[in-house]
Coordinates of C-alpha atoms in Angstrom, one line a residue:
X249 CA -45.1 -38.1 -25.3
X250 CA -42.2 -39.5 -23.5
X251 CA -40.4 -42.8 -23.4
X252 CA -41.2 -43.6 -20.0
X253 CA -44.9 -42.8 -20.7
X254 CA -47.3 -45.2 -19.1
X255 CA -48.9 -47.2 -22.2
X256 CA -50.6 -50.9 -22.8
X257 CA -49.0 -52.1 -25.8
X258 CA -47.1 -54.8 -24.3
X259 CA -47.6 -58.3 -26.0
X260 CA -49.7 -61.3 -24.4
X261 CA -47.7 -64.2 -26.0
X262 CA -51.2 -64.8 -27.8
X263 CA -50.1 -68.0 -29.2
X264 CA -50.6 -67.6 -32.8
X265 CA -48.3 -65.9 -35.2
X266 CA -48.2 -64.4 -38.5
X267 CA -48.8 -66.4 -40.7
X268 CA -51.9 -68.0 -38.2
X269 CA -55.4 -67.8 -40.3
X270 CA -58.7 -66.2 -39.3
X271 CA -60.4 -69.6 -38.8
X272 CA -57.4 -70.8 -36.8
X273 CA -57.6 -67.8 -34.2
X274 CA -61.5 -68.8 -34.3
X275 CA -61.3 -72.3 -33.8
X276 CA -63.2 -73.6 -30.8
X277 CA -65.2 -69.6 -31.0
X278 CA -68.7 -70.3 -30.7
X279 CA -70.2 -67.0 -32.1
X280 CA -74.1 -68.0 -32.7
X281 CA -76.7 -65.1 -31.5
X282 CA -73.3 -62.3 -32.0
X283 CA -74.4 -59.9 -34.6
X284 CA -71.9 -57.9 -36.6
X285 CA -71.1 -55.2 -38.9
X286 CA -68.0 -55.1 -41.5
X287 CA -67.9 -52.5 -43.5
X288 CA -66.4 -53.3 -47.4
X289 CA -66.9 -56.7 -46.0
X290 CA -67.2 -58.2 -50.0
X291 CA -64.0 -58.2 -50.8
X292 CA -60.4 -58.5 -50.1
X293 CA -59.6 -58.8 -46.3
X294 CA -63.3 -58.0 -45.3
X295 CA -64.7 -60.7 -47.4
X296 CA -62.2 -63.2 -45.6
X297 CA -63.2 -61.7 -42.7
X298 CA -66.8 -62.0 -43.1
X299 CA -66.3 -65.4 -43.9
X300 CA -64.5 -66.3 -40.8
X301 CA -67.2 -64.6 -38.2
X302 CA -70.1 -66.5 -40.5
X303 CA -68.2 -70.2 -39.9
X304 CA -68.1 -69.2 -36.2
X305 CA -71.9 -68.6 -36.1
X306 CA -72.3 -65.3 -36.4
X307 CA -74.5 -63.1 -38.2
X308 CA -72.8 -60.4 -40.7
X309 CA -74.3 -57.6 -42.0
X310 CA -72.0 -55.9 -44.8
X311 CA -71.8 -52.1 -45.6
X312 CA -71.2 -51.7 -48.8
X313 CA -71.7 -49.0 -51.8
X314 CA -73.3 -51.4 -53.9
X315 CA -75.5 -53.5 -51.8
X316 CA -76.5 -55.6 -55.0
X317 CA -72.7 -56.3 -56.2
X318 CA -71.4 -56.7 -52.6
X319 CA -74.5 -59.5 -52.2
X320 CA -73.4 -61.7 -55.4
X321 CA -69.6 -61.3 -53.8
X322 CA -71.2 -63.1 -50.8
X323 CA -73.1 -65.7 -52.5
X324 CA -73.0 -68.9 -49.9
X325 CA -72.2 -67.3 -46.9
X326 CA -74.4 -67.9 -44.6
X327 CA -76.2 -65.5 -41.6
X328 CA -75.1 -62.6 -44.4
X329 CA -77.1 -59.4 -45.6
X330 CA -76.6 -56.3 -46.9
X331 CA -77.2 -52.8 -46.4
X332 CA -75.9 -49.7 -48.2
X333 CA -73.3 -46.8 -47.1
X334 CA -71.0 -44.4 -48.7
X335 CA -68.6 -43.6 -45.8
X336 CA -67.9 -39.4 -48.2
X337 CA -71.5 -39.2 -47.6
X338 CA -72.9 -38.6 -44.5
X339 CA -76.7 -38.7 -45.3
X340 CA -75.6 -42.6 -46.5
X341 CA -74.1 -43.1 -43.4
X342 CA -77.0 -41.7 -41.4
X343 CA -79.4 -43.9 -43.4
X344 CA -77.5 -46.9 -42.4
X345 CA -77.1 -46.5 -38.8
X346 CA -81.4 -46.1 -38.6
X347 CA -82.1 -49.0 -40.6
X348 CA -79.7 -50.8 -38.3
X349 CA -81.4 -49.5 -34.7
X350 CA -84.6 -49.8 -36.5
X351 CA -84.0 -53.7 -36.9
X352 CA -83.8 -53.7 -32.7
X353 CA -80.2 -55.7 -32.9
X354 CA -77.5 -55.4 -30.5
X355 CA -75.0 -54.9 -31.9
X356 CA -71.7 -57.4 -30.6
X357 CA -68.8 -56.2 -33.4
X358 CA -68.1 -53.3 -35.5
X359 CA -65.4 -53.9 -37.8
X360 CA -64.2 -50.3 -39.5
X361 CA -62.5 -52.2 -42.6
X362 CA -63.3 -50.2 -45.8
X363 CA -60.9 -47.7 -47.1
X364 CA -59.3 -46.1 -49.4
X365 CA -55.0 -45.5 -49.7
X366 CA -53.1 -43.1 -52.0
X367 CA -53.8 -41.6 -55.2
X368 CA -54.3 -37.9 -56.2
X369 CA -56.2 -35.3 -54.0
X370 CA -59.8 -36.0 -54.3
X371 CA -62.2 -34.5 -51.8
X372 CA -65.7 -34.7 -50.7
X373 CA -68.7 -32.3 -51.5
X374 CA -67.1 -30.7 -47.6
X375 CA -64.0 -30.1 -48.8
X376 CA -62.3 -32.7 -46.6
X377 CA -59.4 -34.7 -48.1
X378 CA -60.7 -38.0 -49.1
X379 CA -58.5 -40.8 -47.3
X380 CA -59.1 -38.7 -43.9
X381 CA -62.9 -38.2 -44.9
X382 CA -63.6 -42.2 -45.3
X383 CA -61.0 -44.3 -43.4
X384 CA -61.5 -42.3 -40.2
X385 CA -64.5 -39.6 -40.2
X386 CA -67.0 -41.9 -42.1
X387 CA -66.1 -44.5 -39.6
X388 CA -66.0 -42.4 -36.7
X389 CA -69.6 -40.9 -37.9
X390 CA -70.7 -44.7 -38.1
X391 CA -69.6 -45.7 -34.8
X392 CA -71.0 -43.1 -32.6
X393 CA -74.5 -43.3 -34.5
X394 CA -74.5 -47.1 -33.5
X395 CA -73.5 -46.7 -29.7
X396 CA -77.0 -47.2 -28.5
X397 CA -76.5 -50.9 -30.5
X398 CA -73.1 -51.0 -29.1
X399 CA -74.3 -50.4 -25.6
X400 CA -77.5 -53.0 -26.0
X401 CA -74.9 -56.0 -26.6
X402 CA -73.5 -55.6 -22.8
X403 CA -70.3 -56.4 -24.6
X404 CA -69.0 -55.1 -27.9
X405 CA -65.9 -54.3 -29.5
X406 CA -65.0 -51.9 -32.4
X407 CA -62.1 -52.7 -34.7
X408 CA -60.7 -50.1 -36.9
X409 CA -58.5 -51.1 -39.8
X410 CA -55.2 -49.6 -39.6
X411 CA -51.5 -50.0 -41.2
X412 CA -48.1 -49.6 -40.7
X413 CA -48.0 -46.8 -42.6
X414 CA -49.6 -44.7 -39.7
X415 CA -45.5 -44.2 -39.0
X416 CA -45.5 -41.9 -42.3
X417 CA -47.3 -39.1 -40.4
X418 CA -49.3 -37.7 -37.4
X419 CA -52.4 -35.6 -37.5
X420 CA -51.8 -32.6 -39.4
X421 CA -53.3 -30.6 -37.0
X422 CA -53.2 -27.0 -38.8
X423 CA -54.3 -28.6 -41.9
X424 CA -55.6 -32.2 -42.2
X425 CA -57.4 -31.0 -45.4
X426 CA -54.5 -30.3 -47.5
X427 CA -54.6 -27.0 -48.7
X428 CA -50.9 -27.4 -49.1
X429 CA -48.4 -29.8 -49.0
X430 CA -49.8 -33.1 -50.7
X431 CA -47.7 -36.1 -52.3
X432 CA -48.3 -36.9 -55.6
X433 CA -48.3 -40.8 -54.6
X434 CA -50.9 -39.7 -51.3
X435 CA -49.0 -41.3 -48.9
X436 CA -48.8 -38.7 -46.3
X437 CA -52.8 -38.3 -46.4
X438 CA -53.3 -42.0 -45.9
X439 CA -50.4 -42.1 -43.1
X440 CA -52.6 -39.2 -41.7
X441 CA -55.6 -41.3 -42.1
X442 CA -54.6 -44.3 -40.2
X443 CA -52.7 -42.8 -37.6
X444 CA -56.5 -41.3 -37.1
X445 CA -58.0 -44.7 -37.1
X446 CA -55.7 -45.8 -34.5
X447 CA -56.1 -42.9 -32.1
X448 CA -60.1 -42.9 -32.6
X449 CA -59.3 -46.9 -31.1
X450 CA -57.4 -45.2 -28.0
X451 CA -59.6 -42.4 -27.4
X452 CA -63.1 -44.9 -27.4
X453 CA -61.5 -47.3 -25.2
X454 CA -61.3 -44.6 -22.6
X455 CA -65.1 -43.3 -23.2
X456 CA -66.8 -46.4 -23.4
X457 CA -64.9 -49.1 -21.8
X458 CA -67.5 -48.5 -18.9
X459 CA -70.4 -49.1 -20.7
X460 CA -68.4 -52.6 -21.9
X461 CA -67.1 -51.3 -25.4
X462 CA -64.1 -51.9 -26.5
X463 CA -61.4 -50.4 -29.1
X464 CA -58.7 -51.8 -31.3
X465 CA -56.8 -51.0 -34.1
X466 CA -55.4 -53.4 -36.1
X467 CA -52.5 -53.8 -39.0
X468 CA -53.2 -56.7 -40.5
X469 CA -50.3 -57.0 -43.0
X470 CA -49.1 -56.4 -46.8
X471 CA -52.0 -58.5 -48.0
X472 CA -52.5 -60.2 -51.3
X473 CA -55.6 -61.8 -53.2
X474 CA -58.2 -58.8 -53.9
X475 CA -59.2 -57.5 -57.3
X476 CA -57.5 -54.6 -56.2
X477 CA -54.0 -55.3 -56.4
X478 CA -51.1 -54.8 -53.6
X479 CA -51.4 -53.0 -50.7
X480 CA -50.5 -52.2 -47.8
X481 CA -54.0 -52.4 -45.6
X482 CA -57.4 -52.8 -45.8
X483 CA -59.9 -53.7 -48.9
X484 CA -59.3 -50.2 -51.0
X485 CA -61.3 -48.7 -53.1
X486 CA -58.1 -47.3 -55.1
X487 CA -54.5 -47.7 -54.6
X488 CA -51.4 -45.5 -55.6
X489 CA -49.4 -46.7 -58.7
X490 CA -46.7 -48.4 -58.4
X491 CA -43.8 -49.6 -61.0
X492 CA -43.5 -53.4 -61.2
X493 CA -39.4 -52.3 -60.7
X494 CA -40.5 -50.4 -57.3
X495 CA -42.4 -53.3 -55.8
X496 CA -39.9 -55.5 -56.5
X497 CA -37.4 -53.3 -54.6
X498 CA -39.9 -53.2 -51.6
X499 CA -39.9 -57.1 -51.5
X500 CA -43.5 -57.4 -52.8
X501 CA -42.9 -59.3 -56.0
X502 CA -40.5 -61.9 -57.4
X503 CA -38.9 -61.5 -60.6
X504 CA -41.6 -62.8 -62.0
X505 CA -44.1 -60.8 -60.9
X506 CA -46.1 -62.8 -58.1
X507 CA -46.9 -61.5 -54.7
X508 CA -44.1 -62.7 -52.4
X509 CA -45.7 -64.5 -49.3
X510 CA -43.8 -64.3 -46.1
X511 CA -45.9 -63.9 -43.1
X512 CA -43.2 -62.9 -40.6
X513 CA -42.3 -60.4 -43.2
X514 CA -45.9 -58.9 -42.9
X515 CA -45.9 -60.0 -46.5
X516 CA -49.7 -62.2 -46.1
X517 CA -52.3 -64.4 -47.8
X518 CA -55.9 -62.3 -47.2
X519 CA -56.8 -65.6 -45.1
X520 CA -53.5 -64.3 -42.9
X521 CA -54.3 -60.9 -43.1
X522 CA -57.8 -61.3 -41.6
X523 CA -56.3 -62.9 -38.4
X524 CA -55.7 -60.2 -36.3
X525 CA -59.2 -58.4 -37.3
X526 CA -61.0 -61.5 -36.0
X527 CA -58.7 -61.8 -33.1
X528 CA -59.1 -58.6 -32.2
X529 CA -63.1 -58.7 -32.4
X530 CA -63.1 -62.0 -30.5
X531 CA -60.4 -62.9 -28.7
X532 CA -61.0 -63.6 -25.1
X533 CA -57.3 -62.5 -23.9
X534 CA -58.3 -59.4 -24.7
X535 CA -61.5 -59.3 -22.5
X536 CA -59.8 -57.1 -20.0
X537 CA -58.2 -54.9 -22.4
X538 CA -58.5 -52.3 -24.8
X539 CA -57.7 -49.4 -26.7
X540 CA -54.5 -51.0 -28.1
X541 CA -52.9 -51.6 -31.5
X542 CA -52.4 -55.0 -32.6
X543 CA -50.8 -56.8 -35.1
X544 CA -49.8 -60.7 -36.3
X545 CA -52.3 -61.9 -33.9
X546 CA -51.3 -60.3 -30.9
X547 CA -50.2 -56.3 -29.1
X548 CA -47.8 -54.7 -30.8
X549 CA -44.9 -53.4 -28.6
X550 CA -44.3 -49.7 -28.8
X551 CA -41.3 -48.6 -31.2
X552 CA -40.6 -45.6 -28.7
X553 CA -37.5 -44.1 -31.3
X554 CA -38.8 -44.9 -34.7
X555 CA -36.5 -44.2 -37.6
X556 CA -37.8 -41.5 -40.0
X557 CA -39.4 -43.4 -43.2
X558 CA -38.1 -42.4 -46.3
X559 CA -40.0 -42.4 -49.8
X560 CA -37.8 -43.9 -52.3
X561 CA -35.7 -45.7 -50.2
X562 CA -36.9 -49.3 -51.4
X563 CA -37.9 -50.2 -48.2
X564 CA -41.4 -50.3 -46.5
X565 CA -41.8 -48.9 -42.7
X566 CA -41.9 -51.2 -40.1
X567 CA -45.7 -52.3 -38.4
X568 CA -44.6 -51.7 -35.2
X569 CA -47.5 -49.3 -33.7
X570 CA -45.2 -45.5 -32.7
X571 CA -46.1 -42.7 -29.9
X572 CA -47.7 -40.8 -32.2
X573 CA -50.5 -43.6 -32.6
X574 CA -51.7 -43.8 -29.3
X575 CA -50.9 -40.5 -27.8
X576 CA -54.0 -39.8 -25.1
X577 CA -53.9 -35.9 -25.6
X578 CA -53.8 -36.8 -29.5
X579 CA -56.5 -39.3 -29.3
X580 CA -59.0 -36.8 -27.3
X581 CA -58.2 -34.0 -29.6
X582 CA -58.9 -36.1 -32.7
X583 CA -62.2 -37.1 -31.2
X584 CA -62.8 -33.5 -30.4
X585 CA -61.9 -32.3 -33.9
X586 CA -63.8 -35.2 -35.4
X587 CA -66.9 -33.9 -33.7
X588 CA -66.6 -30.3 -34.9
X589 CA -65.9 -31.5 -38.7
X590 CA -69.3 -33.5 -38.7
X591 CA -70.9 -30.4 -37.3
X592 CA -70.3 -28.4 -40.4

């Protein structure tokens, strides 16, 4: 990719900011009669995010791997049910998407939320590296098996969860597996992992934008409040370990060992966090566009010579979405690769 490529991450002057809430970016949304899938939408950001579409009017169904726990995490929300899915296992993902078209629905929002970051290699009963297998493929499995819902809504958007740390690596094209060459902290299979979930936004944009389906991928900040402890993304399942000494060198704790909340340091409450996921699935400045990476609540601009990140350097990467991300060639490839690895 070049610098003087031809790209649509330019920012709208949105009017909100980082440390703007999901129910402020929703506020005068009327979403009654919008059905909507969030998937890990019990706890951390998702639950806020569920929250936020259900005050709107919506009505949320939540993909979870417990349907039973995820259901008493969701206790008085209202326009809210349940339905099982295991994004390593395919058949569970399958199972989902016919209960879903069986219901009839349309289907108005598909937020890709759930994942996983960091931690040793672990990989499914295929053989696929774990982070890859359930932040992008499950998701990518998930989305295509509800297109004919998608379609049926005359109007839908998809948003995938992504992160910052997409800037930690590209597709490793020759081996996205890992038969060599894996951290002991992960990092390079989740950077893989949601530098995938931001091309599979690009690359669905241009497929199905004509059929009125929309992609986005959104960072939605270092985000605080879950059972699950810091990080750097979406609601995760696990998390790589970190020394209190290293996350106070990264800025994510105070001496004292609370999270450090600084919205315009990416550094958010989950009711922050969930902001740009809503505003992404929502929004009407982004009626007319798609297939772009947003963060704090509006398009990110495109850090065209980004600076090499460094493990060990105290210092987390910047959000700012690079041309690796939303490389066209890259994004069709993915999509083609994604295909084939669902095949076998």
């Amino acid at each position: 990719m070049t610098q003087n490529m031809t790209h649509r991450q330019h920012p709208i002057g949105s009017g909100f900011t980082a440390a703007s809430t999901a129910r402020e970016v929703l506020a005068g949304i009327d979403l009654s009669g919008i059905n909507v899938v969030v998937t890990g939408g019990h706890q951390g950001l998702g639950l806020e995010t569920t929250r936020a579409l259900s005050t709107a009017g919506a009505s949320v169904t939540v993909a979870a791997r417990d349907p039973n726990r995820a259901a008493a995490r969701l206790t008085g929300i209202e326009r809210v049910d349940t339905g099982r899915l295991d994004l390593l296992d395919p058949s569970s993902i399958d199972a989902f998407v016919a209960q879903y078209l069986d219901s009839g629905r349309p289907l108005h929002i598909l937020i890709n939320n759930a994942g996983i970051m960091g931690g040793p290699l672990v990989r499914d009963a295929r053989g696929y590296e774990s982070q890859f297998a359930t932040n992008h493929l499950g998701h990518f499995q998930l989305t295509l098996g509800l297109l004919a819902a998608l379609r049926a809504a005359n109007g839908a958007r998809v948003v995938n969860l992504t992160s910052g740390g997409h800037r930690v690596s590209d597709i490793r094209w020759d081996d996205p597996h890992f038969t060599s060459g894996y951290d002991p902290m992960g990092m390079f299979g989740y950077g893989q992992s949601k530098t995938a979930n931001v091309l599979f936004a690009v690359e669905l944009d241009r497929r199905w934008a004509a059929d009125g389906i929309r992609g986005y991928a959104v960072h939605p900040g270092i985000v605080y409040g879950t059972n699950l402890g810091p990080h750097i993304a979406e609601g995760v399942a696990r998390t790589a370990t970190f020394s209190d000494e290293q996350l106070r060198a990264m800025g994510l704790i105070d001496e004292s060992g609370q999270p450090v909340i600084d919205p315009d340091r990416e550094h958010k409450t989950t009711q922050q966090g969930a902001s740009t996921s809503v505003f992404a699935a929502t929004s009407p400045l982004l009626a007319d566009i798609g297939g772009v990476y947003c963060k704090d609540n509006d398009i990110s601009p495109l850090d065209e010579n980004p600076e090499p990140v460094i493990f060990g350097s105290g210092k987390l990467p910047p959000a700012t979405v690079v041309p690796h991300a939303i490389d066209p060639q890259s994004a069709q490839r993915l999509w083609d690769l994604s295909e084939e690895l669902l095949k076998a």
